[in-house]
Structures are given as structure tokens and as C-alpha cells.
Short mmCIF file of N, CA, C and O in Angstrom, two decimals:
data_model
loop_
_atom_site.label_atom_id
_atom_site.label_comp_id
_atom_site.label_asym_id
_atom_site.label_seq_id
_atom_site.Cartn_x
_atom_site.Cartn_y
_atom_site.Cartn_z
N UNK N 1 7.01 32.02 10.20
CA UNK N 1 6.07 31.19 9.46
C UNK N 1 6.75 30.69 8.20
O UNK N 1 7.15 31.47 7.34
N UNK N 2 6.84 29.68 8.13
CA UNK N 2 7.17 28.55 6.31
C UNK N 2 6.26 29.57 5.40
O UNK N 2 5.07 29.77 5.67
N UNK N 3 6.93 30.19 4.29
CA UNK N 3 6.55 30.53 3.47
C UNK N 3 6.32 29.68 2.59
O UNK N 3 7.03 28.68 2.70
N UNK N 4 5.31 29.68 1.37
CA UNK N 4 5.02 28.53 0.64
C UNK N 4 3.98 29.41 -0.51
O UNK N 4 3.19 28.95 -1.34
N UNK N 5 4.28 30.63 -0.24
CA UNK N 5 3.22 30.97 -1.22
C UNK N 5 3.66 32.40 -2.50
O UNK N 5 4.79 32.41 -2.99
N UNK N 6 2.92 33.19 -2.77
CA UNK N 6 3.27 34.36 -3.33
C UNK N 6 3.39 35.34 -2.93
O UNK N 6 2.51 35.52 -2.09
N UNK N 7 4.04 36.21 -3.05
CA UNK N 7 3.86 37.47 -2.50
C UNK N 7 4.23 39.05 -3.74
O UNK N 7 5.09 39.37 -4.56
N UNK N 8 3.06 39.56 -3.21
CA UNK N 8 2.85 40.73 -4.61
C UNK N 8 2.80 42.06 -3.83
O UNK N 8 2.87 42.12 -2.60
N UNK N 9 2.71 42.77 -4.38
CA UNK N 9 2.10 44.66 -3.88
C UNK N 9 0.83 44.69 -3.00
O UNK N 9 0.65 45.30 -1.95
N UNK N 10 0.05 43.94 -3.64
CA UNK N 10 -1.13 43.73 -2.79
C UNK N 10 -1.56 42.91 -1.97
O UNK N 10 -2.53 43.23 -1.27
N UNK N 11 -0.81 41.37 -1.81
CA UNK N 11 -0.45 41.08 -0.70
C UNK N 11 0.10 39.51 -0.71
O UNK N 11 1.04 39.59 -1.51
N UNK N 12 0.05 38.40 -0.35
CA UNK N 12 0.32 36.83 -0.31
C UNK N 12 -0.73 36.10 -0.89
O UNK N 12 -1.89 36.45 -1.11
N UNK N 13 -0.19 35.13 -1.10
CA UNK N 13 -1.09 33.98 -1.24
C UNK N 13 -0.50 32.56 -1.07
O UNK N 13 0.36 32.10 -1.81
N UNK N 14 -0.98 31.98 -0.14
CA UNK N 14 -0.63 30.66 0.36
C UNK N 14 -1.27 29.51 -0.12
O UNK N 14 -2.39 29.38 0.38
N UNK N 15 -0.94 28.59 -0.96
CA UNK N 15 -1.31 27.70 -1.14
C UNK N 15 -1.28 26.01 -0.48
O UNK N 15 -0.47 25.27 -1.03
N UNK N 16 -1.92 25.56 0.37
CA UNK N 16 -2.14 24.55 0.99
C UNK N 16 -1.49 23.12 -0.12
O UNK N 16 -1.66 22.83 -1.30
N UNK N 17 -0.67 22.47 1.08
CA UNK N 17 -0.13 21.23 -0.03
C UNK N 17 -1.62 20.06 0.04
O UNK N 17 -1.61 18.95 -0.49
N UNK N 18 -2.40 20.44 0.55
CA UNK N 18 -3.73 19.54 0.14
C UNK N 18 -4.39 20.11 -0.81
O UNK N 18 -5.28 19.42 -1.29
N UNK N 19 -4.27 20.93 -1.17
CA UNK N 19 -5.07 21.79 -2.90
C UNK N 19 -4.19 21.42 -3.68
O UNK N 19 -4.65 20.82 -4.65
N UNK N 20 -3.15 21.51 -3.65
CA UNK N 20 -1.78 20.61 -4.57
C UNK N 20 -2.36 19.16 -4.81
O UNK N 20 -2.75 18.65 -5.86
N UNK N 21 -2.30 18.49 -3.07
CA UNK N 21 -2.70 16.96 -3.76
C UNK N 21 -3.45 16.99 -4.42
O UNK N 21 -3.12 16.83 -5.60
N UNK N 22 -4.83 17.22 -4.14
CA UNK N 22 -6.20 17.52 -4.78
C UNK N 22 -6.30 17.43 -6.29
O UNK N 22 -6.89 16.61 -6.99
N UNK N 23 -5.63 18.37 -6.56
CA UNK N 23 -4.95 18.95 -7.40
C UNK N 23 -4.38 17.59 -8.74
O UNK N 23 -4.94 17.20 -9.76
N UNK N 24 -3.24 17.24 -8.18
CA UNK N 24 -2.35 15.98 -8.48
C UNK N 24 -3.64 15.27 -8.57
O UNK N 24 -4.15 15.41 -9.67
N UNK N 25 -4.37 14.50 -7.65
CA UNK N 25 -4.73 13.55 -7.39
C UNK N 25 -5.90 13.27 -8.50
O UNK N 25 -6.06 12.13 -8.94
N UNK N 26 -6.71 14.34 -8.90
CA UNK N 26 -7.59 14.22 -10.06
C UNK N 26 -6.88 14.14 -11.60
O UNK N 26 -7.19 13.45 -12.57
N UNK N 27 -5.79 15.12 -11.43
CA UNK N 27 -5.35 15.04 -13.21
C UNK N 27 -4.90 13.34 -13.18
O UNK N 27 -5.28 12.67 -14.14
N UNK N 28 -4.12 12.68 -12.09
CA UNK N 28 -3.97 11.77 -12.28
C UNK N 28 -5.29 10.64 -12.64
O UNK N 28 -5.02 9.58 -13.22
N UNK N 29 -6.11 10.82 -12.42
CA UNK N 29 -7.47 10.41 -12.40
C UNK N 29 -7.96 9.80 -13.84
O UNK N 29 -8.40 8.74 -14.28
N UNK N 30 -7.58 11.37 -14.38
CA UNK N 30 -7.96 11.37 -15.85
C UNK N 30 -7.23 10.79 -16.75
O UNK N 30 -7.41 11.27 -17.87
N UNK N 31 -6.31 9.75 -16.69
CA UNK N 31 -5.43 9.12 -17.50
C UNK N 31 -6.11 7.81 -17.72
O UNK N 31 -6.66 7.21 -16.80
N UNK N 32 -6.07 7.40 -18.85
CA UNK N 32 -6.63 5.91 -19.10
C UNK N 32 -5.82 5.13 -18.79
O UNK N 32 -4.63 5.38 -19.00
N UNK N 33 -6.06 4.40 -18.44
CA UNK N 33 -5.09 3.15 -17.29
C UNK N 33 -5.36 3.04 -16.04
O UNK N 33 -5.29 2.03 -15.33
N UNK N 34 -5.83 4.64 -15.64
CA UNK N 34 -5.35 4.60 -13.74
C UNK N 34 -6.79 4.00 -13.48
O UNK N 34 -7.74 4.40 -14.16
N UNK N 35 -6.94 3.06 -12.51
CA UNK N 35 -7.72 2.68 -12.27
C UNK N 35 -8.31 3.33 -11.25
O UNK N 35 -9.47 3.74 -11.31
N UNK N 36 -7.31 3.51 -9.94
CA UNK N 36 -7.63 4.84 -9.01
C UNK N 36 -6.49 4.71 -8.62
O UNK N 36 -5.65 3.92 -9.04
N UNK N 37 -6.35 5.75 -7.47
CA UNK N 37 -5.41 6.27 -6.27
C UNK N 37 -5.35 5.10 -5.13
O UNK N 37 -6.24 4.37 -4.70
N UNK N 38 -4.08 5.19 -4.82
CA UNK N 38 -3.06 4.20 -4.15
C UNK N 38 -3.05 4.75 -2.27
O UNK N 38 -3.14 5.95 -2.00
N UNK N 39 -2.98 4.01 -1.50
CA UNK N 39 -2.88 4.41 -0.13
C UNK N 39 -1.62 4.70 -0.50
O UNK N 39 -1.27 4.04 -1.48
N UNK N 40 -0.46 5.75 0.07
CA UNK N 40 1.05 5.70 0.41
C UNK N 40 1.06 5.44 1.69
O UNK N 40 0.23 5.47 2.60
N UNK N 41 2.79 5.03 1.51
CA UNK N 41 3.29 4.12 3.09
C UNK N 41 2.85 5.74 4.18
O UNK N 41 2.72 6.96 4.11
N UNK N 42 2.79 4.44 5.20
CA UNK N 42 2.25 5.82 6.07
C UNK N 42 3.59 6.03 6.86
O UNK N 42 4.59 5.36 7.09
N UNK N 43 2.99 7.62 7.25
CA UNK N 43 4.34 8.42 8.02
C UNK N 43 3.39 9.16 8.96
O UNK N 43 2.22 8.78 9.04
N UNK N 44 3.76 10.00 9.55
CA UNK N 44 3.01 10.75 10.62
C UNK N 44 1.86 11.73 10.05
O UNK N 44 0.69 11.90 10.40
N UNK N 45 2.68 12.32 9.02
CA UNK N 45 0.96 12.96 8.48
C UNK N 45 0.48 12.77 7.92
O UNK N 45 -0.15 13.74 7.50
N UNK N 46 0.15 11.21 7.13
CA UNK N 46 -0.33 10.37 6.43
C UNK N 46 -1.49 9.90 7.56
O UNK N 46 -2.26 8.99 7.25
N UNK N 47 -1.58 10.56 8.89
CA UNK N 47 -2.42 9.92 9.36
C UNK N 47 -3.58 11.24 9.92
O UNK N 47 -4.55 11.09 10.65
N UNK N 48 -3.20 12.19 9.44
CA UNK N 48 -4.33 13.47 9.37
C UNK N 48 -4.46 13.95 8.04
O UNK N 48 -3.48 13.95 7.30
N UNK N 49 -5.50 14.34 7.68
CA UNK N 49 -5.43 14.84 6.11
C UNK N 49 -6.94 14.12 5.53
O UNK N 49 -7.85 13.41 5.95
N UNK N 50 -6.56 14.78 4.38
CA UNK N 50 -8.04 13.91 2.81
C UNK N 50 -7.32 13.11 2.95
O UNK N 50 -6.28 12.89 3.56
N UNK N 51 -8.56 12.21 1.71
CA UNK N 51 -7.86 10.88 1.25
C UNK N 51 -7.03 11.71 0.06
O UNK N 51 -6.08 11.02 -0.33
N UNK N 52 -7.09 12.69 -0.45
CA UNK N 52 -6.17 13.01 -2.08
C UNK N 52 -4.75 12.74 -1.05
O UNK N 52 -4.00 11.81 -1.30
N UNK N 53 -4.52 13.64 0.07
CA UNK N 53 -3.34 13.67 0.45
C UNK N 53 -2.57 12.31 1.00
O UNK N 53 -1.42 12.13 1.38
N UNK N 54 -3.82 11.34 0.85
CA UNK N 54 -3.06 10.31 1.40
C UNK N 54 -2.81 9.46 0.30
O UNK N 54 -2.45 8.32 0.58
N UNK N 55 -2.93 9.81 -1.05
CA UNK N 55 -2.52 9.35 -2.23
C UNK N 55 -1.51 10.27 -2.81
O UNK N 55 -1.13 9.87 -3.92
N UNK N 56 -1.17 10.93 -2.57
CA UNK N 56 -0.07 12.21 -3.21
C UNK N 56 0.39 12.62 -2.09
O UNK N 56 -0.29 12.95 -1.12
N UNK N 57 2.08 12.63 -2.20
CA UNK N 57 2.73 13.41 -1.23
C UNK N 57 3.59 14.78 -1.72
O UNK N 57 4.55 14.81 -2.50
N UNK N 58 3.04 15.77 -1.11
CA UNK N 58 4.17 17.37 -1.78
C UNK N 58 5.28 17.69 -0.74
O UNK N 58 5.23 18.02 0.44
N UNK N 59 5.97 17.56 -1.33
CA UNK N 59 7.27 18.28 -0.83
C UNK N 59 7.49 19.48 -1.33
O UNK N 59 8.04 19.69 -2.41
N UNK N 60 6.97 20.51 -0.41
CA UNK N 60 7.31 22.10 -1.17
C UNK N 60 7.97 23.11 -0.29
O UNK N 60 7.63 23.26 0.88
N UNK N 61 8.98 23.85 -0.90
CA UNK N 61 9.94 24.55 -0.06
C UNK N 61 9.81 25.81 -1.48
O UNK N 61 9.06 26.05 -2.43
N UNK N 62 10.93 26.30 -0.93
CA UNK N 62 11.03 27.83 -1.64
C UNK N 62 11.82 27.68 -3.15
O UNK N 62 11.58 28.45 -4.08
N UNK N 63 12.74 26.64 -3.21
CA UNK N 63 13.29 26.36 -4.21
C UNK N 63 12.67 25.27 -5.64
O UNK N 63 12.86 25.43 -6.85
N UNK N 64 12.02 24.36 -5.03
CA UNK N 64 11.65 23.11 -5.63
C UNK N 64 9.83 22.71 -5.18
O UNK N 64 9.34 23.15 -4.14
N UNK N 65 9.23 22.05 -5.91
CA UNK N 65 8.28 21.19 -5.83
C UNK N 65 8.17 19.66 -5.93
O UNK N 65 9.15 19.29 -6.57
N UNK N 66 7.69 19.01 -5.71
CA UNK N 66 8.18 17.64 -6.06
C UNK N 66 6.74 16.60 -5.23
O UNK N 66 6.32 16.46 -4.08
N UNK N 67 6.43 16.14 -6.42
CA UNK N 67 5.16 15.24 -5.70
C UNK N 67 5.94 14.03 -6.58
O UNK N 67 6.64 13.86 -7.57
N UNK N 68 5.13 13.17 -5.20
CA UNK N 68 4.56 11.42 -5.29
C UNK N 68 3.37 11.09 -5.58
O UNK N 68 2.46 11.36 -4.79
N UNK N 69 3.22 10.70 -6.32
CA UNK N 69 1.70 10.00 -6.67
C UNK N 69 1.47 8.42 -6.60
O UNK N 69 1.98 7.72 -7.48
N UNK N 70 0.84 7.93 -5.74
CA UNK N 70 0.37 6.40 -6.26
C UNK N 70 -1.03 6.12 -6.57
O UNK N 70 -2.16 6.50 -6.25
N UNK N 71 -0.36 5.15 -7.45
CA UNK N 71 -1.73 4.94 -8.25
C UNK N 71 -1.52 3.60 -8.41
O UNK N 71 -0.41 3.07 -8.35
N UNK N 72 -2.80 2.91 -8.67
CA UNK N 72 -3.54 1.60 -8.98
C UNK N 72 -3.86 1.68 -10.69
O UNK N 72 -4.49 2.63 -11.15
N UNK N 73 -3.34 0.53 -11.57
CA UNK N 73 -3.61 0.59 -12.53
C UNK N 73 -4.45 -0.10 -13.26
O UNK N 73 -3.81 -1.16 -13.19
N UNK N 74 -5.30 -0.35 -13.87
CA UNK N 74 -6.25 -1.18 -14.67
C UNK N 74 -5.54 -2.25 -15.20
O UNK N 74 -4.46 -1.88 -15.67
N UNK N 75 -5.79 -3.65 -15.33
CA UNK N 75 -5.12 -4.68 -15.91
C UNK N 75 -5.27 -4.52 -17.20
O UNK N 75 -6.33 -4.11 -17.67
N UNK N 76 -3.69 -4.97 -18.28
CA UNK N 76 -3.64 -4.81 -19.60
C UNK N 76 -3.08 -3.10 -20.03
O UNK N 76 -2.88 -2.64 -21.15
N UNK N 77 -2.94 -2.42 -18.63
CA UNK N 77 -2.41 -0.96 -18.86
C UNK N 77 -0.61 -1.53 -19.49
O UNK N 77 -0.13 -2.67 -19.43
N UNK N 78 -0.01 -0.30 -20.05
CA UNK N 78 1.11 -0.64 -20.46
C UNK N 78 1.94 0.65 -19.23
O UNK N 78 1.72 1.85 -19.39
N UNK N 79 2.61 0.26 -18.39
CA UNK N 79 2.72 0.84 -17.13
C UNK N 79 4.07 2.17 -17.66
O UNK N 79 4.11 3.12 -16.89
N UNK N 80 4.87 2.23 -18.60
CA UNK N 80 5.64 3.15 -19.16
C UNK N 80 4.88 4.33 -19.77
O UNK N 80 4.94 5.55 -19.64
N UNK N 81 4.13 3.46 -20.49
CA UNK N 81 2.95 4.49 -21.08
C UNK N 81 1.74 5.58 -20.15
O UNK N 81 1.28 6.64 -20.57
N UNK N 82 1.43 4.91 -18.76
CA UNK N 82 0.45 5.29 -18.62
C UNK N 82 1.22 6.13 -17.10
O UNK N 82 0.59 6.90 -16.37
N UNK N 83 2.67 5.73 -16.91
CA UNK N 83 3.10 6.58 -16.08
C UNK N 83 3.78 7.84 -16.56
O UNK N 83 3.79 8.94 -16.00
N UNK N 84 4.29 7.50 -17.61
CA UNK N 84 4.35 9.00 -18.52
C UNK N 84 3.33 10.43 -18.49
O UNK N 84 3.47 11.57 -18.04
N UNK N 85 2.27 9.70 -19.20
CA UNK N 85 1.22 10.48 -19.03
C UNK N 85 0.68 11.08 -17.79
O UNK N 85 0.25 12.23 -17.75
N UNK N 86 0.72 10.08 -16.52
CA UNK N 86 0.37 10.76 -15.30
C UNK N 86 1.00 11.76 -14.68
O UNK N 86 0.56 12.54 -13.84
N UNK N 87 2.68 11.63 -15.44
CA UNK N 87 3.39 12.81 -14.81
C UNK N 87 3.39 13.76 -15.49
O UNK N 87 3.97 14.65 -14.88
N UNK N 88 2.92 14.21 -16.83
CA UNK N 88 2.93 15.06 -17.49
C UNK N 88 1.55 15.79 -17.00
O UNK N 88 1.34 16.87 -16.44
N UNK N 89 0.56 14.57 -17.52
CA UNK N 89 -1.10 15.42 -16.67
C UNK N 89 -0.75 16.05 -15.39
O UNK N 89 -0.86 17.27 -15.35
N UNK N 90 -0.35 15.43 -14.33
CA UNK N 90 -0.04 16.01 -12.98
C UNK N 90 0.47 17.12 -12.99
O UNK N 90 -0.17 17.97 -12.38
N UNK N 91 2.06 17.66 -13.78
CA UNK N 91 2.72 18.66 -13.57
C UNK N 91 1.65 19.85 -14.44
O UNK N 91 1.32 20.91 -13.90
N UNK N 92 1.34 19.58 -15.38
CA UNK N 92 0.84 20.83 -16.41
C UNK N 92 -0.63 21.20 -15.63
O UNK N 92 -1.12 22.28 -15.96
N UNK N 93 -1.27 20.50 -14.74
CA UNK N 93 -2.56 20.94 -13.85
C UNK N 93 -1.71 21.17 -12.93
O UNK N 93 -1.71 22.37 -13.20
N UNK N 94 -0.83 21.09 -11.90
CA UNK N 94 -0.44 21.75 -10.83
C UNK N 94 -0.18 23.06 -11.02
O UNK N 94 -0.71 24.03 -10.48
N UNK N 95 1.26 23.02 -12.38
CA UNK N 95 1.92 24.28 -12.90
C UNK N 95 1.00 26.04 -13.10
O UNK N 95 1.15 27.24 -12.89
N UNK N 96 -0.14 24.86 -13.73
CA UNK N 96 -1.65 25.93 -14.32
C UNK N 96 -2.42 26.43 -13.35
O UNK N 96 -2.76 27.61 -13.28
N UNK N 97 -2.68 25.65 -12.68
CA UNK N 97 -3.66 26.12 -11.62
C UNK N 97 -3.15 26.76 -10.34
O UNK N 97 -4.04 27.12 -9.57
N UNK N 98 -1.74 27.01 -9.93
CA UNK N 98 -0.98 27.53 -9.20
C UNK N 98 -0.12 28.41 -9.17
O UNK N 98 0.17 29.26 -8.33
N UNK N 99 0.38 28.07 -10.45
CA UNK N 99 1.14 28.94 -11.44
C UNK N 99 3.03 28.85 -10.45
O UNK N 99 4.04 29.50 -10.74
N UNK N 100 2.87 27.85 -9.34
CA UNK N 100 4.29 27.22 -9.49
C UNK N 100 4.58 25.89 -10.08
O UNK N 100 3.98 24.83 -10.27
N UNK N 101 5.73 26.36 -10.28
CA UNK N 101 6.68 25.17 -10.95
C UNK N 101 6.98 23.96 -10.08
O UNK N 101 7.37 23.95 -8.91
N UNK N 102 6.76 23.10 -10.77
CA UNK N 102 7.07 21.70 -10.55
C UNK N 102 8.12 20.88 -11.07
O UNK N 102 8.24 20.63 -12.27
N UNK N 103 9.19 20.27 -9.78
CA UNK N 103 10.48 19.64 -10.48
C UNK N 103 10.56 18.43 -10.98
O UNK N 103 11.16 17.94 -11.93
N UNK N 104 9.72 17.97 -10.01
CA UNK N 104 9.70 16.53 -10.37
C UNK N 104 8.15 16.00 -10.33
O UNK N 104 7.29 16.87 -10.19
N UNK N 105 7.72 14.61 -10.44
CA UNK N 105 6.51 14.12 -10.18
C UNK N 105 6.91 12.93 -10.29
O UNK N 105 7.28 12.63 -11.43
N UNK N 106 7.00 11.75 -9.15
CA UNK N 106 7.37 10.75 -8.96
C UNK N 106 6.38 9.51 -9.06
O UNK N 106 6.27 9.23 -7.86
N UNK N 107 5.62 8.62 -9.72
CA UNK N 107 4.21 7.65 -10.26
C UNK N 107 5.22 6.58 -9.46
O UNK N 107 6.34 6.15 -9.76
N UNK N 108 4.43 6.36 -8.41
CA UNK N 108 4.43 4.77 -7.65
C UNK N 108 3.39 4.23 -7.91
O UNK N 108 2.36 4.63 -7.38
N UNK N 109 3.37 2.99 -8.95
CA UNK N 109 2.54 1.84 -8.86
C UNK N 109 2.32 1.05 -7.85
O UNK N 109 3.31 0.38 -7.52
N UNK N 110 1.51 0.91 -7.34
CA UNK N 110 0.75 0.40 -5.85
C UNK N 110 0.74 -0.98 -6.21
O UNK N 110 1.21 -1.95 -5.62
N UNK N 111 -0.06 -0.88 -7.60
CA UNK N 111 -1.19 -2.59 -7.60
C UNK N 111 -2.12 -2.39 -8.84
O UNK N 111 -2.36 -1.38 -9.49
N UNK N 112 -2.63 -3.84 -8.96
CA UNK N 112 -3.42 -3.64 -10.63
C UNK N 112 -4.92 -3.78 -9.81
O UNK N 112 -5.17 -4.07 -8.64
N UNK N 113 -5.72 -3.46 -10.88
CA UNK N 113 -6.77 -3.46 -10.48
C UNK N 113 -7.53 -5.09 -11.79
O UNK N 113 -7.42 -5.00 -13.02
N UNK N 114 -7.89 -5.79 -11.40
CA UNK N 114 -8.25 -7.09 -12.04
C UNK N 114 -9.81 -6.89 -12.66
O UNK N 114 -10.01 -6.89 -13.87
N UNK N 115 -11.02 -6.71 -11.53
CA UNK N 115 -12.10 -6.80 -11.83
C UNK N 115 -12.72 -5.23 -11.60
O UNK N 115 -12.36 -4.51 -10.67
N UNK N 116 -13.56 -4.90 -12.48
CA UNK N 116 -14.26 -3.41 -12.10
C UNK N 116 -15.47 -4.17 -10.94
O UNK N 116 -15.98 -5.26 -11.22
N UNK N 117 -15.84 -3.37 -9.53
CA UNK N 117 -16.62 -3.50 -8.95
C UNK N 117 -18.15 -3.38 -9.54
O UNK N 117 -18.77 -2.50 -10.13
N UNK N 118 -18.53 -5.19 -8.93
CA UNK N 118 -20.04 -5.20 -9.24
C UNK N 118 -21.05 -4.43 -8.44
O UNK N 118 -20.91 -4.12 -7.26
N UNK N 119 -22.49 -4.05 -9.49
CA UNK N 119 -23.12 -2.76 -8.59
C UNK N 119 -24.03 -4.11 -8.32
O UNK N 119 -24.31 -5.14 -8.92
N UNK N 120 -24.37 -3.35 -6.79
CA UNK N 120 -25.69 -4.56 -6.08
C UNK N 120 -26.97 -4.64 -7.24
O UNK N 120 -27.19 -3.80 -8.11
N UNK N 121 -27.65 -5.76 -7.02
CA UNK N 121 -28.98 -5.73 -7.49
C UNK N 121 -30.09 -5.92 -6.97
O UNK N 121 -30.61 -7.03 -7.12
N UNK N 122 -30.56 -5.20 -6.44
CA UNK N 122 -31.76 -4.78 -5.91
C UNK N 122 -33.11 -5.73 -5.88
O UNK N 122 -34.15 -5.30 -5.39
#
């Protein structure tokens, strides 16, 4: 079995790379700019999964961590600025809530977002 998790005296713990996206996919959320989450190019398991996982990809092995994130940005975002922040938010909520380390965190800009969606009127 791919190990991917902890192991203590009392016993493992496996963490799913969809609680990771999940994970990723909200801190990225919380950044001013992001407008939302980005489809990524599809690959084979881009076509089973959440939608978080189909906006964040983890690459996790025994040595390294390493996510992709795409994201959609709000028009008038300053895209240095607001991809900074997404990789910092991303790694310090993965790091915290998992308590592994993260090497990298890679912000693919998808696309801007122009107009906020109008609500129907009734």
C-alpha cells in the first residue's frame, strides 16, 4: 500500500489528497482577488473526484508535497500580489491542519472574472 500518512505507537493516519485539495481549495478562497476556483487541464483523475480536486492538484509522496492551484481572478486584481498571498494562505492551512510540510504551491491563473453574477428577480 502507498503510504501517505503518519505513523505513531498507537497507530497511522492517512490523509486523503482530496482533504488536502479541500483544504487548498478554500484558503485559496479567502484571498481578495480570487474570484473563484479554476477547472485544471484534465488528465485521467480529473475525471473522478470533488470539484475542490478538480481545482487543486496534490502530488504527495514520502519526501515532498507540492500542489497546483487554479484560480480565476476578479478584474483590477494585481495578479503578483494576489498570487503571493494564495500561496502563502494555501501552504500555512495545509501545513496546520495536517501538520505536513509543503514544498511548493504552484497559482495557475485560469481567467478574470469581469462581471459578479446577477441574482434573478422574482
Amino acid at each position: 500500500m502507498d503510504d501517505k500518512g503518519y505513523k505513531s505507537v498507537e497507530g497511522s493516519c492517512i490523509i486523503s489528497e482530496d482533504v488536502i485539495a479541500s483544504i487548498a481549495s478554500s484558503a485559496a478562497l479567502e484571498v481578495a482577488g480570487v474570484a473563484g476556483m479554476a477547472q485544471r487541464p484534465a488528465d485521467i483523475r480529473g475525471f473522478i473526484g470533488s470539484a475542490a480536486s478538480k481545482a487543486v492538484r496534490v502530488l504527495n509522496n514520502e519526501s515532498e508535497t507540492i500542489l497546483d492551484v487554479y484560480i480565476n481572478l476578479k478584474l483590477g486584481a494585481r495578479i503578483p500580489d494576489v498570487a503571493g498571498e494564495v500561496q502563502h494562505n494555501v501552504k500555512v492551512a495545509v501545513q496546520s491542519m495536517t501538520g505536513k510540510p509543503v514544498n511548493k504551491v504552484n497559482v495557475h491563473i485560469a481567467g478574470l472574472v469581469t462581471d459578479e453574477p446577477k441574482e434573478a428577480t422574482v
